[in-house]
Amino acid sequence: LDEHLNSLPILKTIFYLMRSRLMRSGYALGVIWLWHATLLHLLNKDVQTDGVSPVTACNPLVLGRSQSERFGNLYSALQYSMVHLVGDYPIREYNAASKVVLVVGSVVGLAVLASFTGIFSSGFVNYLARIHYEELVRKAEVRMLANVDVIIKLQKAWRRVLASRQ
């Protein structure tokens, strides 16, 4: 656990540096999520079947709620929509219009999530590159100061040699 706690300040710095891009990506995901849930709500609010395919009919976790119960209001549709946006394939049978919305929503949702991941990973790479650059600059300064010390010592020794010749 201590190893992971040491990385929290790094993550905080990365989120701070990339905050505007991450907020834009989060906003895009929120808008897409709301549109996707609204479309699924409008298309499935009146469907009275449970939408269970024969393959999954024996699973007790998928039985019990009809499509109209799942998508009857927007708040309920939001949770099912998020599951579909992150790429989980629907275990229910949907009508044709809902299938189109699900496919388009899955593609767009995964693209937005990928952009969020790309923004975060580029921020992490940039942060590590900056840390590496600062370390190289610090080492170069140490080498330069060591060279200056050597040059000063050589100058003192040379001046002593010149003073002893006079």
PDB file of C-alpha atoms in Angstrom:
ATOM      1  CA  LEU A   1       0.000   0.000   0.000  1.00  0.00           C
ATOM      2  CA  ASP A   2       2.876   2.390   0.736  1.00  0.00           C
ATOM      3  CA  GLU A   3       4.130   2.000  -2.841  1.00  0.00           C
ATOM      4  CA  HIS A   4       0.763   3.139  -4.188  1.00  0.00           C
ATOM      5  CA  LEU A   5       0.350   6.017  -1.757  1.00  0.00           C
ATOM      6  CA  ASN A   6       3.612   7.532  -2.999  1.00  0.00           C
ATOM      7  CA  SER A   7       2.127   7.836  -6.489  1.00  0.00           C
ATOM      8  CA  LEU A   8      -0.889   9.893  -5.367  1.00  0.00           C
ATOM      9  CA  PRO A   9       0.953  13.248  -5.491  1.00  0.00           C
ATOM     10  CA  ILE A  10       2.092  12.396  -9.027  1.00  0.00           C
ATOM     11  CA  LEU A  11      -1.483  11.624 -10.079  1.00  0.00           C
ATOM     12  CA  LYS A  12      -2.686  14.829  -8.449  1.00  0.00           C
ATOM     13  CA  THR A  13      -0.087  16.811 -10.392  1.00  0.00           C
ATOM     14  CA  ILE A  14      -1.031  15.130 -13.667  1.00  0.00           C
ATOM     15  CA  PHE A  15      -4.736  15.800 -13.114  1.00  0.00           C
ATOM     16  CA  TYR A  16      -3.915  19.417 -12.282  1.00  0.00           C
ATOM     17  CA  LEU A  17      -1.747  19.898 -15.380  1.00  0.00           C
ATOM     18  CA  MET A  18      -4.281  18.256 -17.709  1.00  0.00           C
ATOM     19  CA  ARG A  19      -7.421  19.544 -15.975  1.00  0.00           C
ATOM     20  CA  SER A  20      -8.827  21.582 -18.861  1.00  0.00           C
ATOM     21  CA  ARG A  21      -8.432  18.777 -21.390  1.00  0.00           C
ATOM     22  CA  LEU A  22      -9.808  16.201 -18.972  1.00  0.00           C
ATOM     23  CA  MET A  23     -12.773  18.448 -18.192  1.00  0.00           C
ATOM     24  CA  ARG A  24     -13.541  18.854 -21.901  1.00  0.00           C
ATOM     25  CA  SER A  25     -13.347  15.102 -22.396  1.00  0.00           C
ATOM     26  CA  GLY A  26     -15.557  14.531 -19.350  1.00  0.00           C
ATOM     27  CA  TYR A  27     -18.055  17.075 -20.649  1.00  0.00           C
ATOM     28  CA  ALA A  28     -18.165  15.294 -24.022  1.00  0.00           C
ATOM     29  CA  LEU A  29     -18.722  11.970 -22.272  1.00  0.00           C
ATOM     30  CA  GLY A  30     -21.519  13.474 -20.177  1.00  0.00           C
ATOM     31  CA  VAL A  31     -23.285  14.930 -23.210  1.00  0.00           C
ATOM     32  CA  ILE A  32     -22.984  11.682 -25.149  1.00  0.00           C
ATOM     33  CA  TRP A  33     -24.181   9.716 -22.109  1.00  0.00           C
ATOM     34  CA  LEU A  34     -27.253  11.939 -21.730  1.00  0.00           C
ATOM     35  CA  TRP A  35     -28.122  11.750 -25.440  1.00  0.00           C
ATOM     36  CA  HIS A  36     -27.617   7.976 -25.499  1.00  0.00           C
ATOM     37  CA  ALA A  37     -29.787   7.431 -22.420  1.00  0.00           C
ATOM     38  CA  THR A  38     -32.475   9.759 -23.769  1.00  0.00           C
ATOM     39  CA  LEU A  39     -32.621   7.947 -27.094  1.00  0.00           C
ATOM     40  CA  LEU A  40     -32.785   4.546 -25.393  1.00  0.00           C
ATOM     41  CA  HIS A  41     -35.500   5.866 -23.080  1.00  0.00           C
ATOM     42  CA  LEU A  42     -37.557   7.163 -25.996  1.00  0.00           C
ATOM     43  CA  LEU A  43     -37.150   3.956 -28.004  1.00  0.00           C
ATOM     44  CA  ASN A  44     -37.756   1.453 -25.183  1.00  0.00           C
ATOM     45  CA  LYS A  45     -40.116   3.092 -22.702  1.00  0.00           C
ATOM     46  CA  ASP A  46     -43.164   1.390 -24.190  1.00  0.00           C
ATOM     47  CA  VAL A  47     -41.652  -2.065 -24.875  1.00  0.00           C
ATOM     48  CA  GLN A  48     -43.359  -4.525 -22.528  1.00  0.00           C
ATOM     49  CA  THR A  49     -41.218  -7.609 -23.214  1.00  0.00           C
ATOM     50  CA  ASP A  50     -38.295  -8.424 -21.017  1.00  0.00           C
ATOM     51  CA  GLY A  51     -36.009  -8.730 -24.039  1.00  0.00           C
ATOM     52  CA  VAL A  52     -34.291 -11.840 -22.767  1.00  0.00           C
ATOM     53  CA  SER A  53     -32.810 -14.025 -25.463  1.00  0.00           C
ATOM     54  CA  PRO A  54     -33.281 -17.797 -25.131  1.00  0.00           C
ATOM     55  CA  VAL A  55     -29.575 -18.206 -24.420  1.00  0.00           C
ATOM     56  CA  THR A  56     -29.703 -16.037 -21.296  1.00  0.00           C
ATOM     57  CA  ALA A  57     -33.205 -16.999 -20.196  1.00  0.00           C
ATOM     58  CA  CYS A  58     -31.852 -19.482 -17.646  1.00  0.00           C
ATOM     59  CA  ASN A  59     -29.787 -16.775 -15.882  1.00  0.00           C
ATOM     60  CA  PRO A  60     -31.755 -15.401 -12.887  1.00  0.00           C
ATOM     61  CA  LEU A  61     -29.828 -12.113 -12.953  1.00  0.00           C
ATOM     62  CA  VAL A  62     -31.357 -11.042 -16.260  1.00  0.00           C
ATOM     63  CA  LEU A  63     -34.952 -11.980 -15.552  1.00  0.00           C
ATOM     64  CA  GLY A  64     -37.614  -9.920 -13.890  1.00  0.00           C
ATOM     65  CA  ARG A  65     -37.632  -6.454 -15.448  1.00  0.00           C
ATOM     66  CA  SER A  66     -39.200  -5.453 -18.723  1.00  0.00           C
ATOM     67  CA  GLN A  67     -37.639  -2.964 -21.115  1.00  0.00           C
ATOM     68  CA  SER A  68     -40.238  -0.402 -20.063  1.00  0.00           C
ATOM     69  CA  GLU A  69     -39.120  -0.793 -16.427  1.00  0.00           C
ATOM     70  CA  ARG A  70     -35.456  -0.444 -17.348  1.00  0.00           C
ATOM     71  CA  PHE A  71     -35.933   2.531 -19.662  1.00  0.00           C
ATOM     72  CA  GLY A  72     -39.209   3.895 -18.270  1.00  0.00           C
ATOM     73  CA  ASN A  73     -37.568   7.020 -16.894  1.00  0.00           C
ATOM     74  CA  LEU A  74     -34.371   8.824 -17.738  1.00  0.00           C
ATOM     75  CA  TYR A  75     -32.696   8.136 -14.388  1.00  0.00           C
ATOM     76  CA  SER A  76     -33.083   4.410 -14.837  1.00  0.00           C
ATOM     77  CA  ALA A  77     -31.997   4.624 -18.477  1.00  0.00           C
ATOM     78  CA  LEU A  78     -28.781   6.425 -17.493  1.00  0.00           C
ATOM     79  CA  GLN A  79     -27.345   3.423 -15.665  1.00  0.00           C
ATOM     80  CA  TYR A  80     -28.085   1.009 -18.514  1.00  0.00           C
ATOM     81  CA  SER A  81     -26.800   3.524 -21.029  1.00  0.00           C
ATOM     82  CA  MET A  82     -23.458   3.843 -19.236  1.00  0.00           C
ATOM     83  CA  VAL A  83     -23.030   0.077 -19.324  1.00  0.00           C
ATOM     84  CA  HIS A  84     -23.527   0.122 -23.089  1.00  0.00           C
ATOM     85  CA  LEU A  85     -21.313   3.183 -23.628  1.00  0.00           C
ATOM     86  CA  VAL A  86     -18.286   1.541 -22.043  1.00  0.00           C
ATOM     87  CA  GLY A  87     -18.561  -1.369 -24.448  1.00  0.00           C
ATOM     88  CA  ASP A  88     -20.517  -4.024 -22.617  1.00  0.00           C
ATOM     89  CA  TYR A  89     -22.530  -5.944 -25.151  1.00  0.00           C
ATOM     90  CA  PRO A  90     -26.243  -5.953 -24.348  1.00  0.00           C
ATOM     91  CA  ILE A  91     -27.548  -9.257 -23.025  1.00  0.00           C
ATOM     92  CA  ARG A  92     -31.078  -8.228 -23.932  1.00  0.00           C
ATOM     93  CA  GLU A  93     -32.924  -8.362 -27.200  1.00  0.00           C
ATOM     94  CA  TYR A  94     -33.530  -4.845 -28.504  1.00  0.00           C
ATOM     95  CA  ASN A  95     -35.595  -3.578 -31.414  1.00  0.00           C
ATOM     96  CA  ALA A  96     -33.817  -2.450 -34.608  1.00  0.00           C
ATOM     97  CA  ALA A  97     -33.758   1.261 -33.805  1.00  0.00           C
ATOM     98  CA  SER A  98     -32.365   0.562 -30.339  1.00  0.00           C
ATOM     99  CA  LYS A  99     -29.662  -1.655 -31.832  1.00  0.00           C
ATOM    100  CA  VAL A 100     -28.529   1.189 -34.087  1.00  0.00           C
ATOM    101  CA  VAL A 101     -28.390   3.555 -31.104  1.00  0.00           C
ATOM    102  CA  LEU A 102     -26.475   0.937 -29.089  1.00  0.00           C
ATOM    103  CA  VAL A 103     -23.888   0.338 -31.811  1.00  0.00           C
ATOM    104  CA  VAL A 104     -23.328   4.030 -32.513  1.00  0.00           C
ATOM    105  CA  GLY A 105     -23.287   4.784 -28.784  1.00  0.00           C
ATOM    106  CA  SER A 106     -20.748   2.035 -28.112  1.00  0.00           C
ATOM    107  CA  VAL A 107     -18.420   3.294 -30.826  1.00  0.00           C
ATOM    108  CA  VAL A 108     -18.703   6.943 -29.819  1.00  0.00           C
ATOM    109  CA  GLY A 109     -18.568   6.142 -26.094  1.00  0.00           C
ATOM    110  CA  LEU A 110     -15.426   4.062 -26.470  1.00  0.00           C
ATOM    111  CA  ALA A 111     -13.845   6.801 -28.582  1.00  0.00           C
ATOM    112  CA  VAL A 112     -14.514   9.395 -25.886  1.00  0.00           C
ATOM    113  CA  LEU A 113     -13.204   7.064 -23.178  1.00  0.00           C
ATOM    114  CA  ALA A 114     -10.136   6.418 -25.325  1.00  0.00           C
ATOM    115  CA  SER A 115      -9.579  10.161 -25.655  1.00  0.00           C
ATOM    116  CA  PHE A 116      -9.789  10.507 -21.869  1.00  0.00           C
ATOM    117  CA  THR A 117      -7.241   7.710 -21.499  1.00  0.00           C
ATOM    118  CA  GLY A 118      -5.023   9.260 -24.173  1.00  0.00           C
ATOM    119  CA  ILE A 119      -5.115  12.668 -22.506  1.00  0.00           C
ATOM    120  CA  PHE A 120      -4.222  11.173 -19.140  1.00  0.00           C
ATOM    121  CA  SER A 121      -1.428   8.994 -20.543  1.00  0.00           C
ATOM    122  CA  SER A 122       0.061  11.890 -22.543  1.00  0.00           C
ATOM    123  CA  GLY A 123       0.011  13.976 -19.373  1.00  0.00           C
ATOM    124  CA  PHE A 124       1.784  11.180 -17.541  1.00  0.00           C
ATOM    125  CA  VAL A 125       4.417  10.857 -20.296  1.00  0.00           C
ATOM    126  CA  ASN A 126       4.929  14.641 -20.361  1.00  0.00           C
ATOM    127  CA  TYR A 127       5.264  14.713 -16.585  1.00  0.00           C
ATOM    128  CA  LEU A 128       7.868  11.930 -16.623  1.00  0.00           C
ATOM    129  CA  ALA A 129       9.747  13.635 -19.479  1.00  0.00           C
ATOM    130  CA  ARG A 130       9.809  16.881 -17.516  1.00  0.00           C
ATOM    131  CA  ILE A 131      11.077  15.089 -14.401  1.00  0.00           C
ATOM    132  CA  HIS A 132      13.768  13.384 -16.505  1.00  0.00           C
ATOM    133  CA  TYR A 133      14.756  16.725 -18.085  1.00  0.00           C
ATOM    134  CA  GLU A 134      14.982  18.419 -14.684  1.00  0.00           C
ATOM    135  CA  GLU A 135      17.157  15.557 -13.447  1.00  0.00           C
ATOM    136  CA  LEU A 136      19.467  15.954 -16.470  1.00  0.00           C
ATOM    137  CA  VAL A 137      19.690  19.712 -15.861  1.00  0.00           C
ATOM    138  CA  ARG A 138      20.502  19.108 -12.192  1.00  0.00           C
ATOM    139  CA  LYS A 139      23.246  16.605 -13.117  1.00  0.00           C
ATOM    140  CA  ALA A 140      24.654  19.031 -15.701  1.00  0.00           C
ATOM    141  CA  GLU A 141      24.793  21.763 -13.060  1.00  0.00           C
ATOM    142  CA  VAL A 142      26.600  19.416 -10.677  1.00  0.00           C
ATOM    143  CA  ARG A 143      29.117  18.544 -13.422  1.00  0.00           C
ATOM    144  CA  MET A 144      29.587  22.214 -14.266  1.00  0.00           C
ATOM    145  CA  LEU A 145      30.211  23.109 -10.609  1.00  0.00           C
ATOM    146  CA  ALA A 146      32.677  20.215 -10.334  1.00  0.00           C
ATOM    147  CA  ASN A 147      34.479  21.492 -13.459  1.00  0.00           C
ATOM    148  CA  VAL A 148      34.580  25.018 -12.018  1.00  0.00           C
ATOM    149  CA  ASP A 149      36.080  23.654  -8.791  1.00  0.00           C
ATOM    150  CA  VAL A 150      38.738  21.771 -10.773  1.00  0.00           C
ATOM    151  CA  ILE A 151      39.549  24.840 -12.856  1.00  0.00           C
ATOM    152  CA  ILE A 152      39.848  27.015  -9.729  1.00  0.00           C
ATOM    153  CA  LYS A 153      42.187  24.465  -8.147  1.00  0.00           C
ATOM    154  CA  LEU A 154      44.273  24.299 -11.339  1.00  0.00           C
ATOM    155  CA  GLN A 155      44.450  28.103 -11.464  1.00  0.00           C
ATOM    156  CA  LYS A 156      45.577  28.260  -7.817  1.00  0.00           C
ATOM    157  CA  ALA A 157      48.201  25.611  -8.462  1.00  0.00           C
ATOM    158  CA  TRP A 158      49.424  27.390 -11.593  1.00  0.00           C
ATOM    159  CA  ARG A 159      49.570  30.712  -9.755  1.00  0.00           C
ATOM    160  CA  ARG A 160      51.627  29.059  -6.996  1.00  0.00           C
ATOM    161  CA  VAL A 161      53.999  27.702  -9.624  1.00  0.00           C
ATOM    162  CA  LEU A 162      54.305  31.151 -11.209  1.00  0.00           C
ATOM    163  CA  ALA A 163      54.807  32.776  -7.795  1.00  0.00           C
ATOM    164  CA  SER A 164      57.547  30.300  -6.876  1.00  0.00           C
ATOM    165  CA  ARG A 165      59.417  31.079 -10.138  1.00  0.00           C
ATOM    166  CA  GLN A 166      59.585  34.787  -9.327  1.00  0.00           C
TER     167      GLN A 166
END
